[in-house]
Short mmCIF file of C-alpha atoms in Angstrom, two decimals:
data_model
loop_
_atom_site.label_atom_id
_atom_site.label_comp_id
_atom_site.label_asym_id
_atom_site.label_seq_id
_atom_site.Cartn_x
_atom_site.Cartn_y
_atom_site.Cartn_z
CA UNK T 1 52.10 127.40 161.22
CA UNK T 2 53.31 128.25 164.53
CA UNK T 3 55.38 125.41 166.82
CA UNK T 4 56.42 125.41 170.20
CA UNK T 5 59.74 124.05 170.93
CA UNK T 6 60.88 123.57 174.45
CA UNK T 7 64.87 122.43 175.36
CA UNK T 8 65.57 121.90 178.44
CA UNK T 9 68.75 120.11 180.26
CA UNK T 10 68.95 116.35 180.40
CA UNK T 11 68.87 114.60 183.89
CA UNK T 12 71.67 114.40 185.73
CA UNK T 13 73.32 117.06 183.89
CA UNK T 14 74.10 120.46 186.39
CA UNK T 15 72.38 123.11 186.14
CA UNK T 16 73.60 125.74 188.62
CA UNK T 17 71.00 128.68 187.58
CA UNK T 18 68.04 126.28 188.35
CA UNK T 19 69.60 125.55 191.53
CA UNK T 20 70.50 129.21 192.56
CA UNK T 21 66.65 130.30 191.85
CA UNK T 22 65.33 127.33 193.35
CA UNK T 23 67.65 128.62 196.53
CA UNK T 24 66.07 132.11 196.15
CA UNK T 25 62.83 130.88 195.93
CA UNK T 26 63.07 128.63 199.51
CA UNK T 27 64.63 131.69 200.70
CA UNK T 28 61.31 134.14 199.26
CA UNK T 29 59.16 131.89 201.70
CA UNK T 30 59.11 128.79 199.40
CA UNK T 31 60.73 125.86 200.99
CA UNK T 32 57.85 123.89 199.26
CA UNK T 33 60.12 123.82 196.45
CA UNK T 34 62.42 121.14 196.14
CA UNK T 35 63.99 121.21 192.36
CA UNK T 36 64.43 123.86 189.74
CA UNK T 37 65.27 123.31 186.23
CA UNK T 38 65.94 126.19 184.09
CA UNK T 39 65.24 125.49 180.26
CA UNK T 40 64.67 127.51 177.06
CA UNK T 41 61.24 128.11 174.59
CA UNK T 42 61.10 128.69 171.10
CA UNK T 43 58.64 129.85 168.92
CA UNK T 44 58.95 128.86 165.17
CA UNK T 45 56.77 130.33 162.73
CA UNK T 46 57.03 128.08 159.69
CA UNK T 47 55.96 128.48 156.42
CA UNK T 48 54.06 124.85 155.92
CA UNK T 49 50.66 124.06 156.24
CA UNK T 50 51.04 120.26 157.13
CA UNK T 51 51.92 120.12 160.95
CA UNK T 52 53.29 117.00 160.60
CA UNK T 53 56.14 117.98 157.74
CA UNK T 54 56.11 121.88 160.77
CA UNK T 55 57.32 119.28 163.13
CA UNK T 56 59.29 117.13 161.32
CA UNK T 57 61.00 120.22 160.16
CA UNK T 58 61.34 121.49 163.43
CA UNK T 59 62.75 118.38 164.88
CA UNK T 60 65.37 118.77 162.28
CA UNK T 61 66.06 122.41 163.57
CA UNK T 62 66.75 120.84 166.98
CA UNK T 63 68.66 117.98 166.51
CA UNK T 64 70.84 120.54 164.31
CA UNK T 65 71.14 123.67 166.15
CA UNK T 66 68.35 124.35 168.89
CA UNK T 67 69.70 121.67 170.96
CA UNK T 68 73.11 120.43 171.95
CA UNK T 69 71.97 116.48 172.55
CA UNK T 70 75.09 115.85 175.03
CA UNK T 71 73.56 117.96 177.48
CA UNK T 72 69.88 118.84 176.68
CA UNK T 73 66.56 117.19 174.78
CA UNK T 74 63.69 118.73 173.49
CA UNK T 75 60.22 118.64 173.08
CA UNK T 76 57.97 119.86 170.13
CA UNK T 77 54.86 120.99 171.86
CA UNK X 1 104.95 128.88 159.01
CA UNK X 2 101.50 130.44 158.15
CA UNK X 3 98.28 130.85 160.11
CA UNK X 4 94.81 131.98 159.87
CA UNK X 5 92.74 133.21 162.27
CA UNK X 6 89.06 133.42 161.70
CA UNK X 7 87.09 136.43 163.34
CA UNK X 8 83.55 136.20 164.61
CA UNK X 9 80.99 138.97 165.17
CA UNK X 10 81.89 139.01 168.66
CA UNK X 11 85.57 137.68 168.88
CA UNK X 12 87.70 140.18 170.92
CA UNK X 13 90.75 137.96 171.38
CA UNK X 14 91.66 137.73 167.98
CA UNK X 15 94.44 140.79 167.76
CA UNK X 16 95.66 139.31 170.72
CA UNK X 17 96.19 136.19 168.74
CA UNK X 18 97.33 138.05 165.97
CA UNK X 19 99.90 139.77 167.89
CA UNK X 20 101.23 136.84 169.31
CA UNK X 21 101.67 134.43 166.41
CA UNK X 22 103.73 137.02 164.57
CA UNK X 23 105.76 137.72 167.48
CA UNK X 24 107.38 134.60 167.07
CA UNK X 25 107.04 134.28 163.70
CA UNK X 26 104.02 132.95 162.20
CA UNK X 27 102.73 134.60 158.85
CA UNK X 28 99.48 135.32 160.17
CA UNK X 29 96.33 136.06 157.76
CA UNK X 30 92.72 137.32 159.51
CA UNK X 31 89.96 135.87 157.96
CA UNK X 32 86.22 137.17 158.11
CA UNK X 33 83.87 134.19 158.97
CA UNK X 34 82.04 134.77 155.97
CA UNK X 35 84.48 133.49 153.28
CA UNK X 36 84.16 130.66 151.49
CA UNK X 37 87.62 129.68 151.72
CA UNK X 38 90.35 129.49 153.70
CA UNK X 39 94.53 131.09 152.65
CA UNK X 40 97.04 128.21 152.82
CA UNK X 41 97.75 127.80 156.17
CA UNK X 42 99.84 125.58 158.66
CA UNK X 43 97.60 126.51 161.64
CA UNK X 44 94.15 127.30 162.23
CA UNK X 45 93.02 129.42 165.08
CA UNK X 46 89.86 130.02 166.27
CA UNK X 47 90.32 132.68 169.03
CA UNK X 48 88.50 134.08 172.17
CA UNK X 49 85.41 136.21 172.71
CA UNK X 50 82.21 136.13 172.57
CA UNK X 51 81.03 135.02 168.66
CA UNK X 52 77.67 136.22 168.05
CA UNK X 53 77.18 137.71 171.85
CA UNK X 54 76.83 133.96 173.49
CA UNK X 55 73.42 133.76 171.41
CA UNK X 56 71.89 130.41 171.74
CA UNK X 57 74.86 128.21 173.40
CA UNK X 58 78.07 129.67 173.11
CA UNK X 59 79.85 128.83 169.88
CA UNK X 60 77.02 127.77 168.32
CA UNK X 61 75.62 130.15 165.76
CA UNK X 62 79.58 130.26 164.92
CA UNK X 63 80.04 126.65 164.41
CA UNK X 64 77.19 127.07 161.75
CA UNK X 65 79.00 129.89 159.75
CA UNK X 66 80.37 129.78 156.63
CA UNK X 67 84.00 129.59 156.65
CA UNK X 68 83.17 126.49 159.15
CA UNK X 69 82.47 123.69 156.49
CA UNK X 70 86.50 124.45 155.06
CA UNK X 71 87.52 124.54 158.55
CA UNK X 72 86.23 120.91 159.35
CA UNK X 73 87.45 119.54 155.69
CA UNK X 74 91.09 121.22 156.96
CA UNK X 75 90.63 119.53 160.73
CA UNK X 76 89.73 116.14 158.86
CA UNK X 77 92.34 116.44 156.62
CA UNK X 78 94.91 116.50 159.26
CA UNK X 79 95.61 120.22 159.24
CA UNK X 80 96.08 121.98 162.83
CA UNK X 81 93.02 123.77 164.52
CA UNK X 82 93.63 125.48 167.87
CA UNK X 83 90.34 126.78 169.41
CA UNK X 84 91.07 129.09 172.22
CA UNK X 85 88.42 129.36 174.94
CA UNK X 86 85.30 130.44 173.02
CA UNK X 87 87.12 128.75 169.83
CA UNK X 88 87.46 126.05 172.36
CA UNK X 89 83.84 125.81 172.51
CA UNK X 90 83.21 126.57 168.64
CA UNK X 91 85.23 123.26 168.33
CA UNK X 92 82.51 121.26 170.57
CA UNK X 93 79.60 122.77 168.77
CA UNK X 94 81.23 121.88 165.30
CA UNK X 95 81.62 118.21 166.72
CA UNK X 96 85.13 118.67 166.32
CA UNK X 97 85.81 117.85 169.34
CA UNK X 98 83.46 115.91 172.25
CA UNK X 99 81.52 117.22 175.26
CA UNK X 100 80.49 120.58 175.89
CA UNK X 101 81.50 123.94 177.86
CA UNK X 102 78.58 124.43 180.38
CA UNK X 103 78.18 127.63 182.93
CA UNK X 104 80.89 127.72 185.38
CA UNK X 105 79.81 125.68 188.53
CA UNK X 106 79.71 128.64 190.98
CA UNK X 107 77.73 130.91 188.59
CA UNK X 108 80.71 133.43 187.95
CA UNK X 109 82.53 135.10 185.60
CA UNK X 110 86.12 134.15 186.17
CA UNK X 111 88.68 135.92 185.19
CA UNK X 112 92.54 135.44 186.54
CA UNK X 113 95.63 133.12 185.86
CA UNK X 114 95.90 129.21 186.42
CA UNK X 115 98.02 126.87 186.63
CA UNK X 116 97.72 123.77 183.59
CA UNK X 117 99.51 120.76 183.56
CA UNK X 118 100.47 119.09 180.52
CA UNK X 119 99.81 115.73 180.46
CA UNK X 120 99.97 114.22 176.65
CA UNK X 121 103.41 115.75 174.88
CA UNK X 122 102.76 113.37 171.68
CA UNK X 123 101.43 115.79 169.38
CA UNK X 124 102.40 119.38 167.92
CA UNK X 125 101.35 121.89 170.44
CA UNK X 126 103.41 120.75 173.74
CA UNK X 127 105.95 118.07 171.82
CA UNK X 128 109.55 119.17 173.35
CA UNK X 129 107.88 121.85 175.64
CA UNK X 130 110.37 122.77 178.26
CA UNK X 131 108.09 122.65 181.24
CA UNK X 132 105.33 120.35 182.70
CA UNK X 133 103.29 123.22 184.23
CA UNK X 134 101.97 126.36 182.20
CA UNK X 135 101.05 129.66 183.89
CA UNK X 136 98.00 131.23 181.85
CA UNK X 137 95.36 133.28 182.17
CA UNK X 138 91.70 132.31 181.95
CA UNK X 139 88.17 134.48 181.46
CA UNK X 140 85.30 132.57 180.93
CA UNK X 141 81.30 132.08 182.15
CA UNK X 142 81.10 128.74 180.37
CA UNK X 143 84.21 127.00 180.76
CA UNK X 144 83.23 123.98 182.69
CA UNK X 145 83.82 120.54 180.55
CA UNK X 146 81.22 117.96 180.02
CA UNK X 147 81.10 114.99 178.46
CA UNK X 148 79.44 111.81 179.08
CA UNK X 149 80.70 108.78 180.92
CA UNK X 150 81.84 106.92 177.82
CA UNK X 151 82.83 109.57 176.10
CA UNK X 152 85.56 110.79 178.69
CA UNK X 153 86.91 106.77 178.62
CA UNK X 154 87.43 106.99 175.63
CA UNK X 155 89.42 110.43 176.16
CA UNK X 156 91.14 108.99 179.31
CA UNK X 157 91.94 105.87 177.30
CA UNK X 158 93.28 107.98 174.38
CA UNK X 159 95.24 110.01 175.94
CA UNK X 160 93.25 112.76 174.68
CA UNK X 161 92.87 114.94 178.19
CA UNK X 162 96.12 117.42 177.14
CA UNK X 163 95.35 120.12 180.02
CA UNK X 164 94.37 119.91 183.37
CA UNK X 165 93.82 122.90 185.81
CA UNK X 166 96.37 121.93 188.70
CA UNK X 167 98.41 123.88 191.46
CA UNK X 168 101.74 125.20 190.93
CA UNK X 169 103.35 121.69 191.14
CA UNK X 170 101.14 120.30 189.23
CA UNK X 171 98.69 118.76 191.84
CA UNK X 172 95.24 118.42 190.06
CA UNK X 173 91.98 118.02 192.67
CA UNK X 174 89.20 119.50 193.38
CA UNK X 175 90.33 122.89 194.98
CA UNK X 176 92.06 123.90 192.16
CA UNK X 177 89.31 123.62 189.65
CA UNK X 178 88.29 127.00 189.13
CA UNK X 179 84.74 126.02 187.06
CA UNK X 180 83.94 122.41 187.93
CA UNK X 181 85.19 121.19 184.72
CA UNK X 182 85.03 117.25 184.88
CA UNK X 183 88.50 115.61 186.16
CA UNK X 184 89.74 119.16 186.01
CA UNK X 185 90.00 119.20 181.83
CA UNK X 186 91.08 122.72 180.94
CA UNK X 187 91.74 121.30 176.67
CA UNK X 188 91.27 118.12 174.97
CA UNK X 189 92.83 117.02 171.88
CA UNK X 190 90.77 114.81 169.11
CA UNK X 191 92.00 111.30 168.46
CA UNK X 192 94.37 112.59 165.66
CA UNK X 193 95.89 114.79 167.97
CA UNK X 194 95.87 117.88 165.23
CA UNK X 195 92.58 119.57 166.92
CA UNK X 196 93.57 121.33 170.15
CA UNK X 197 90.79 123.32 172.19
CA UNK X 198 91.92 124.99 175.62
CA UNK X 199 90.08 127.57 177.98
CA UNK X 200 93.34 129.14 178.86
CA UNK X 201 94.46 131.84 177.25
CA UNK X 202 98.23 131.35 175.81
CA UNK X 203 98.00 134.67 173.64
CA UNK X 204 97.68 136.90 176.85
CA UNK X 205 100.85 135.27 178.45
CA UNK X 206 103.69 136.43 176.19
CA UNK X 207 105.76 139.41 178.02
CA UNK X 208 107.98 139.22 180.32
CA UNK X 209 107.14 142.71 181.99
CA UNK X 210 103.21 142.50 181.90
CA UNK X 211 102.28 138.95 182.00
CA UNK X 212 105.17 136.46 182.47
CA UNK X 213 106.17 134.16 179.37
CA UNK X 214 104.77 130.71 179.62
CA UNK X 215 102.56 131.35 176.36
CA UNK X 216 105.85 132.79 174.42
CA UNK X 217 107.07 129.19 175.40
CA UNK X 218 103.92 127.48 173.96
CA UNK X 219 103.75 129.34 170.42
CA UNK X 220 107.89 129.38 170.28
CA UNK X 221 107.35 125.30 170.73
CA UNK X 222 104.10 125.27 168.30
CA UNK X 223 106.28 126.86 165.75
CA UNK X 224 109.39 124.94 166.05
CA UNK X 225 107.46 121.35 165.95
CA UNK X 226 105.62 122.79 162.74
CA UNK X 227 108.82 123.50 161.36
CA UNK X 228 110.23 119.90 161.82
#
C-alpha cells in the first residue's frame, strides 16, 4: 500500500529557503504572506496489506533515516 | 602510524586527504564504503565531498553504508575518527557526534579560508600544537552547526567545542561567522575526545607556495601525539 510521509523542520529551528521564498513571494505581490516553511514529501510504496503494520513500518523508516529528529518531525499522512 | 580513509560515491576530497597524510608520514590505505571491514588503522578519516550527491540530508545515506557499523565499533572502541566537512556531517548523521550541519544562514555556497581558534588542546588532534589560531580553508552549503539548548551545555560544559570560526587574533563574534553556525562552532569533539569532526579543510592547507602551512602543522602534530 501506498503512504504519504511528510518531514518538515521543527519550530524554532531556521529555515533560510522558507524565508527567502516567503521574501519572493511578498515581493510577487503577496505581502499577505507572513511565514514560509519549506519541508519534504515522500511517497512509500510498501509491500503490506495491513495499514497499520504500512505505518508502523514507515514510522520506523523515519525515525531511522527519513528524518533527522534534532531538527525536523514527521507526519504519516 | 596507519590510516584509512573511506571513499563515498561522491567524496572528492579524499586524494586530497590521501596526499596529505602520507606527506607527513601516515601509511595511508583507501577504503571503498562497501567493505565489511576495516585495515588496522591508527586513524580514521572520513573526508570531504559530496557522499551520495547531498541525497536526502547530507551525510545521511553515507552514515547508513556498510563499512559504517565497523567505523562506529572503532569510534566506541576508542580508536580516532576525523570527519572532515561532509565527514564532519557523516559523523552527526551516524550519531557519532551531536547536532546537525544545516544550510548556511545566508543561502550560499561558501568557499574561501578562515580563521579557527583552538580552544580544547586535551586530546590528540591539537595536543602540543604550536599555535592558537589555524588558517584553513572552508567550502560548504551546509556547514552551519545545530544542536539543541541542552545539548550544546553539555558541549560547553565538556569542553567539547574544539574549533571556533574567529578573526585573525582569535576574536570569535558574530561577524566572523561565515554560516551562522551556533556560538561560531566550526568542529566538536565527542566526550572521549577520539571523534573529531571540523568544516575546515586541513588537507587543502599544506604548501607553503600554494596554500600556506597551518594544516602541515595540524597532521605533523596529529602524527607526533599518535606516536607518543
Amino acid at each position: 500500500m501506498k503512504i504519504k510521509v511528510v518531514v518538515t523542520l521543527k519550530n524554532g529551528v531556521l529555515d533560510p529557503q522558507g524565508k527567502a521564498i516567503q521574501q519572493t513571494l511578498n515581493g510577487m505581490g503577496f505581502p499577505e504572506i507572513e511565514s514560509v516553511r519549506q519541508g519534504k514529501y515522500f511517497d512509500l510504496e510498501i509491500n503490506e496489506k495491513d495499514e497499520a503494520k504500512a505505518k508502523s513500518k514507515a514510522e520506523e523508516m523515519c525515525r531511522k533515516l527519513l528524518a533527522n529528529l534534532v531538527i525536523e518531525d514527521f507526519k504519516i499522512l | 602510524m596507519k590510516s584509512s580513509v573511506i571513499i563515498f560515491p561522491g567524496s572528492n576530497c579524499d586524494r586530497d586527504m590521501d596526499v596529505a597524510l602520507k606527506k607527513f608520514g601516515f601509511q595511508n590505505k583507501m577504503v571503498w564504503h562497501n567493505d565489511d571491514n576495516l585495515p588496522e588503522s591508527d586513524l580514521i578519516v572520513l573526508p570531504g565531498g559530496f557522499s551520495y550527491g547531498d541525497y536526502l540530508r547530507c551525510g545521511s545515506i553515507a552514515g547508513k553504508s556498510k563499512i559504517i557499523s565497523s567505523v562506529i565499533n572503532f569510534a566506541k572502541s576508542g580508536g580516532l575518527v576525523l570527519g572532515i566537512c561532509n565527514g564532519f556531517q557523516i559523523l552527526t548523521e551516524t550519531g557519532l557526534l551531536p547536532g546537525v550541519l544545516q544550510q548556511n544562514k545566508n543561502i550560499e555556497f561558501i568557499c574561501k579560508n578562515v580563521f579557527i581558534k583552538i580552544n580544547n588542546k586535551e586530546n590528540k588532534y591539537f595536543k602540543n600544537i604550536e599555535k592558537e589560531v589555524l588558517e584553513l580553508h572552508i567550502a560548504h552549503n551546509e556547514g552551519n552547526y545545530f544542536c539543541s539548548s541542552d545539548e550544546l551545555k553539555k558541549l560547553e560544559d565538556n569542553n567539547q567545542i574544539a574549533v571556533s570560526y574567529c578573526n585573525k587574533d582569535g576574536n570569535c563574534d558574530d561577524n566572523v561567522n561565515p554560516n551562522g553556525a551556533i556560538r561560531n562552532i566550526a568542529g566538536i569533539l565527542n566526550d572521549k575526545k577520539n571523534i573529531l569532526g571540523m568544516m575546515p579543510h586541513p588537507e587543502r592547507m599544506i604548501d607553503k607556495y600554494l596554500s600556506g602551512e597551518d594544516g602541515s602543522l595540524f597532521f605533523k602534530n596529529l602524527l607526533n601525539n599518535l606516536k607518543k
